[in-house]
mmCIF file of C-alpha atoms in Angstrom:
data_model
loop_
_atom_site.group_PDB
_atom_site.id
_atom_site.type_symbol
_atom_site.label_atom_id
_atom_site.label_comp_id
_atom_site.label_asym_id
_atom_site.label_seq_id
_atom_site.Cartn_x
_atom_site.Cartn_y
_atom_site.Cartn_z
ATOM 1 C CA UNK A 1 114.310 138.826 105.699
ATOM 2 C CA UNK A 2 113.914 137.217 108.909
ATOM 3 C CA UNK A 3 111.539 134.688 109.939
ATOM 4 C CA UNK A 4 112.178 132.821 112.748
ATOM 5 C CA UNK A 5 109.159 134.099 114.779
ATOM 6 C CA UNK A 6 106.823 133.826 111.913
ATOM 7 C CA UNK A 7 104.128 131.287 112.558
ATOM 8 C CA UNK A 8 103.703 128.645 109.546
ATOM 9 C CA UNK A 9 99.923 130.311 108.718
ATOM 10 C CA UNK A 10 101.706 133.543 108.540
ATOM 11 C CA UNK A 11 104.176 132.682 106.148
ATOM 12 C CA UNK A 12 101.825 130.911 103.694
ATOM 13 C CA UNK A 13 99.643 134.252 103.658
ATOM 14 C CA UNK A 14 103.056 135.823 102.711
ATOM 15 C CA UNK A 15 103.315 133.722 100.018
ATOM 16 C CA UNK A 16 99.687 133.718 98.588
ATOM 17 C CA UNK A 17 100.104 137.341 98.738
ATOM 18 C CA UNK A 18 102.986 136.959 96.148
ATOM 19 C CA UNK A 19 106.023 136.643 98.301
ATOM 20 C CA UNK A 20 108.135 133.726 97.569
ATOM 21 C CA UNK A 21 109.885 134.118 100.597
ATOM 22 C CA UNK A 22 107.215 132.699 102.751
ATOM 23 C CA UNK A 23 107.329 129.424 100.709
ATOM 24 C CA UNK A 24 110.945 128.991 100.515
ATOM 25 C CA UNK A 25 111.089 129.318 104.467
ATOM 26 C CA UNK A 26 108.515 127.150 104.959
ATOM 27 C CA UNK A 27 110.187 124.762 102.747
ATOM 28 C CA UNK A 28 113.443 125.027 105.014
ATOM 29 C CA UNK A 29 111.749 124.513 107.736
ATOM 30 C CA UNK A 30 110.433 121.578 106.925
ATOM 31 C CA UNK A 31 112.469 119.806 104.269
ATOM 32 C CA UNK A 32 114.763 117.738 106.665
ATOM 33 C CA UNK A 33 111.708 115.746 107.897
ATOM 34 C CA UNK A 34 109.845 115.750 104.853
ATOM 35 C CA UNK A 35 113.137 114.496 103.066
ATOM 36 C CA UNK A 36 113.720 111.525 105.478
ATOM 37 C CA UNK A 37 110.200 110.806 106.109
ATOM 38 C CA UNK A 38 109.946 109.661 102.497
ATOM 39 C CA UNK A 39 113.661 108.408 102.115
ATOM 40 C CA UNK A 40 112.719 106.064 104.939
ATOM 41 C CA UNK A 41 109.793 104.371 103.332
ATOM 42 C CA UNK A 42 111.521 104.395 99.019
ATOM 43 C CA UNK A 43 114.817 104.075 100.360
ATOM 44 C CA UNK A 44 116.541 105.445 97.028
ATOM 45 C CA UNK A 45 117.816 108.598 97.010
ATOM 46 C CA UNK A 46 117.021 109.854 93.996
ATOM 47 C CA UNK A 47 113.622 108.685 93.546
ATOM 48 C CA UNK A 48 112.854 110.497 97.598
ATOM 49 C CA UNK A 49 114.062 113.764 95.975
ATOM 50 C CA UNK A 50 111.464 113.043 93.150
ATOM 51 C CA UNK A 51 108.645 112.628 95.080
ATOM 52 C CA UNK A 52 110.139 115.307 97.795
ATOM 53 C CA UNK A 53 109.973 117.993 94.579
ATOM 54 C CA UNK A 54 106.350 116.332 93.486
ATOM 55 C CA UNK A 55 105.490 116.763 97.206
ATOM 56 C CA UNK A 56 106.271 120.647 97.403
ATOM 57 C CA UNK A 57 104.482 121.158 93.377
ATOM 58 C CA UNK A 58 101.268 119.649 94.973
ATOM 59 C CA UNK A 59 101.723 122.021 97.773
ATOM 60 C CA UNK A 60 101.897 124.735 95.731
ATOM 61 C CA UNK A 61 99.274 124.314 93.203
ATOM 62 C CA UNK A 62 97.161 123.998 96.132
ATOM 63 C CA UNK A 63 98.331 127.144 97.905
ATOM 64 C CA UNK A 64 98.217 129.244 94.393
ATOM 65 C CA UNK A 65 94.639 127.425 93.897
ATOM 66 C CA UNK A 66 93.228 129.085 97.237
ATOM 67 C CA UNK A 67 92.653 125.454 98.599
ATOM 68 C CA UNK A 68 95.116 125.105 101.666
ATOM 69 C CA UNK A 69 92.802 125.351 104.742
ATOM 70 C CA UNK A 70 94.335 123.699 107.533
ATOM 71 C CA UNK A 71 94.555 125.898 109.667
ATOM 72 C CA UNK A 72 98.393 125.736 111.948
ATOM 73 C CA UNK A 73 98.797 121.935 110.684
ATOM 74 C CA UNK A 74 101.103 122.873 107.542
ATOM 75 C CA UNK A 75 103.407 119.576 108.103
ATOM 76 C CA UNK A 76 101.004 117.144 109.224
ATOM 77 C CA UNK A 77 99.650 118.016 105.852
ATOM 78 C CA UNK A 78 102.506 118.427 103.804
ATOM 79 C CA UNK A 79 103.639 114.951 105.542
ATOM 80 C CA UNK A 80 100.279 113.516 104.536
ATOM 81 C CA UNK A 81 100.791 114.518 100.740
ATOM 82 C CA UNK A 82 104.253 112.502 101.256
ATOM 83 C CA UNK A 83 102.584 109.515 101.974
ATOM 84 C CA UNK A 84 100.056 109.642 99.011
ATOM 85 C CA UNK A 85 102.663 110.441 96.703
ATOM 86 C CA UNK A 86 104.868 107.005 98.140
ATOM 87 C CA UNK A 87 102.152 104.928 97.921
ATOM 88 C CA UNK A 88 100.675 106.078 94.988
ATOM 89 C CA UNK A 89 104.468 105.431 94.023
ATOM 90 C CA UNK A 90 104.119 101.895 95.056
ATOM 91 C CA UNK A 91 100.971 100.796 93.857
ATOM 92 C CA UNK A 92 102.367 101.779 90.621
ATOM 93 C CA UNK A 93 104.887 99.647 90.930
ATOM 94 C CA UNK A 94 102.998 96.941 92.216
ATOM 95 C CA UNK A 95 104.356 96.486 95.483
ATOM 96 C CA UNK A 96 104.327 97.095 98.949
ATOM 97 C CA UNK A 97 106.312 99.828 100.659
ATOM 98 C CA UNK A 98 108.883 98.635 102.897
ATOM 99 C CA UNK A 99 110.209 100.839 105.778
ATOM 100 C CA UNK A 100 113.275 100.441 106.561
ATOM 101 C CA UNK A 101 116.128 102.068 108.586
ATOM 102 C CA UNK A 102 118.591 102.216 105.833
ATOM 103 C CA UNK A 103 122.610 102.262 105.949
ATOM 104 C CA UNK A 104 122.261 105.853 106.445
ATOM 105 C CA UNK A 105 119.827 106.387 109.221
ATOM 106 C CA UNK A 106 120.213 106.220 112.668
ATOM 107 C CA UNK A 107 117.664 106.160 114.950
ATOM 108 C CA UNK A 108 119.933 107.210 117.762
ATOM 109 C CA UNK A 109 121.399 110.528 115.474
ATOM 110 C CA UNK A 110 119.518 112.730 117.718
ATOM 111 C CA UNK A 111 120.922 111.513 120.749
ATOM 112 C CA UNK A 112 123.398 113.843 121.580
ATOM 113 C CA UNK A 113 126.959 111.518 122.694
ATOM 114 C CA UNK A 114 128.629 111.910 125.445
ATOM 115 C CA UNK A 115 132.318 111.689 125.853
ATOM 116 C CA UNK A 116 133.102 108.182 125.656
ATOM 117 C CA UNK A 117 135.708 105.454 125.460
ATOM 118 C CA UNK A 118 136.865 103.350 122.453
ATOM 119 C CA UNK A 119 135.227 100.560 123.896
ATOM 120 C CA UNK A 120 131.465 102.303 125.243
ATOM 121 C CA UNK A 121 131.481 103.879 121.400
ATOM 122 C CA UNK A 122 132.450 100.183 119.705
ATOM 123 C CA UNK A 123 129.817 98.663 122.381
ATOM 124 C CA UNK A 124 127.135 101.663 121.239
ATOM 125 C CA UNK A 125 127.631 101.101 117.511
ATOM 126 C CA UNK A 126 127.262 97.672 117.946
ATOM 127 C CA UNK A 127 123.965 97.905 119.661
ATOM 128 C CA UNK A 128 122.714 100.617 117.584
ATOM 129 C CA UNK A 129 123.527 98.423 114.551
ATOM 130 C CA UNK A 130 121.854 95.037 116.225
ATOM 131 C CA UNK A 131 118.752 97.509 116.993
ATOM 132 C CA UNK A 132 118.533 98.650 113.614
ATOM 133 C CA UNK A 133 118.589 94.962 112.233
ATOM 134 C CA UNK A 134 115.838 94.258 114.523
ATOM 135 C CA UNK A 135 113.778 97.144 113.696
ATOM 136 C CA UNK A 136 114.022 95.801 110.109
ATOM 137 C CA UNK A 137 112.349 93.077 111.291
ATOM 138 C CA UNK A 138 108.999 94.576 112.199
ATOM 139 C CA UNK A 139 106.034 94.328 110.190
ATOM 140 C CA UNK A 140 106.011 97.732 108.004
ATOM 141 C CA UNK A 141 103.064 99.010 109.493
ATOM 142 C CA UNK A 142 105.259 98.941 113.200
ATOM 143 C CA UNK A 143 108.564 100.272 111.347
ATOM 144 C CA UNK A 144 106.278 103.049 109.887
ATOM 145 C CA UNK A 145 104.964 104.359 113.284
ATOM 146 C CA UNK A 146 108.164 103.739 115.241
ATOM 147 C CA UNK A 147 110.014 105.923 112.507
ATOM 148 C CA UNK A 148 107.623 108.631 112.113
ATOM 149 C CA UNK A 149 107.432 108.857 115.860
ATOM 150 C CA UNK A 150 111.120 109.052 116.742
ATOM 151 C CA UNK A 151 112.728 110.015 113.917
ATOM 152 C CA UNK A 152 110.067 112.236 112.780
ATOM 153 C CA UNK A 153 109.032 113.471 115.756
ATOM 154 C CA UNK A 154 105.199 113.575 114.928
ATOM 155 C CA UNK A 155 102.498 113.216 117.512
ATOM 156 C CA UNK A 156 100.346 110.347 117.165
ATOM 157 C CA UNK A 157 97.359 112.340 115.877
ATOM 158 C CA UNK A 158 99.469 113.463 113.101
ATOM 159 C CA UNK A 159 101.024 109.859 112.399
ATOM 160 C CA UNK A 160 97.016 108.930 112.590
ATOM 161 C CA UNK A 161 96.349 111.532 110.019
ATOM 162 C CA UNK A 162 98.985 110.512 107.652
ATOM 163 C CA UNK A 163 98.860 106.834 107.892
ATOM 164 C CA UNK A 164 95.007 107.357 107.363
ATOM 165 C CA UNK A 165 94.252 105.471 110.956
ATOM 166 C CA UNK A 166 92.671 106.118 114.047
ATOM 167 C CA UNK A 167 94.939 107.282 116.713
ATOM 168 C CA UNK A 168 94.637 104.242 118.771
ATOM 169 C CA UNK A 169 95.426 101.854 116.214
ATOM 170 C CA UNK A 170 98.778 104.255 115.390
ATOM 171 C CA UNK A 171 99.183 104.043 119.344
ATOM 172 C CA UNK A 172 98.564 99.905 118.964
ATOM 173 C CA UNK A 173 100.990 99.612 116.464
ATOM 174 C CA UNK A 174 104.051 101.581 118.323
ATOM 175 C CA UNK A 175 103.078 99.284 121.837
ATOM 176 C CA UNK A 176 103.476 95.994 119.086
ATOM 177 C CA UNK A 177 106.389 97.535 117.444
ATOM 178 C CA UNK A 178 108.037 98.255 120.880
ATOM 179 C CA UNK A 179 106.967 94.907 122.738
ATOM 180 C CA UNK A 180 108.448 92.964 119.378
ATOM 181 C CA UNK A 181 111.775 94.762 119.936
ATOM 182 C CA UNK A 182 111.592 93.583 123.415
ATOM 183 C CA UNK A 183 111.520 90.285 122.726
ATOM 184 C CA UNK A 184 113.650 89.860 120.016
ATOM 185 C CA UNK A 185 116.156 91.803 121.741
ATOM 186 C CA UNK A 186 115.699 89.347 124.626
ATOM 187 C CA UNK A 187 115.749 86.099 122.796
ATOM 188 C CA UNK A 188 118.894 87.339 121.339
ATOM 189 C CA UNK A 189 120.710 88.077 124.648
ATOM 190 C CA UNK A 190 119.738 84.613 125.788
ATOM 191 C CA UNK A 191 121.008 82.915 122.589
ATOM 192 C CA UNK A 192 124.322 84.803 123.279
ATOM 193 C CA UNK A 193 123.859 83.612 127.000
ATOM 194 C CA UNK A 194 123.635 79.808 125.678
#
């Protein structure tokens, strides 16, 4: 079955109605962002794919339970349940979540590349890898929204939503997180300079 031109409402109906298939496509839709979106903030692989499953049982006991009704915002939601489940995660452990671009992400991986030299693609990876250290840098809250944002793609109503904020302070944190990156990335060229 086909159902690329399905909307996301349409497909949960499908599967309230008793067809798996609606869940499972909304699941592929949406697991690649889900997936990183929580790898991001646990940073261990296997306990993401724990909380990634927990995510998608939540979802589904509230589908079956006739409580989904947010209406044509299924991944700002299913995002939002993410988020619970990580911190709820944390607070467990007694400790505070760290974002973090890990060995593994990129922040640049959907840029496409061009066709370049040895030396533009050392030079690239090397600034891709001294932006990444910097990013680390950031207070979490920054990380969080500058992740979500690019890597995630999300609007800043839905990072809002999620982080349980008001839009401006999600839109505050990104123009700290950005300005911070500024800097640091200037005081590093003039150290290099000196």
């Amino acid at each position: 079955m086909e159902f690329r031109e399905t909307s996301d409402q349409e497909l949960i109906h499908l599967y309230i109605s008793g067809n798996e298939a609606g869940l499972t496509e909304l699941i592929r839709r949406y697991q690649s962002k889900i997936y990183t979106s929580i790898y991001l903030l646990v940073k261990d692989e296997y306990l993401a794919e724990d909380i990634f499953q927990d995510t998608f049982i939540k979802v589904i006991n509230t589908l079956k339970a006739g409580k989904y009704n947010e209406e044509g915002k299924f991944l700002p939601w299913v995002a939002r349940i993410a988020h619970n489940l990580v911190i709820d995660h944390f607070r467990r452990e007694k400790r505070t979540p760290l974002v973090s671009n890990g060995e593994d992400f990129d922040i640049f991986d959907v840029l496409g590349h061009y066709d370049e030299s040895t030396e533009d693609r050392m030079i690239r990876e090397q600034t891709y890898t001294d932006l990444k250290k910097l990013i680390h840098l950031l207070p979490s809250e920054q990380k969080e929204v500058l992740i979500m944002r690019h890597y995630g793609d999300l609007s800043f109503k839905q990072i809002a939503d999620i982080t349980d904020v008001s839009i401006n302070t999600a839109l505050g944190r990104m123009r700290y997180a950005l300005n911070n990156l500024r800097r640091m990335m200037l005081s590093k060229e003039l150290l290099l300079k000196n």
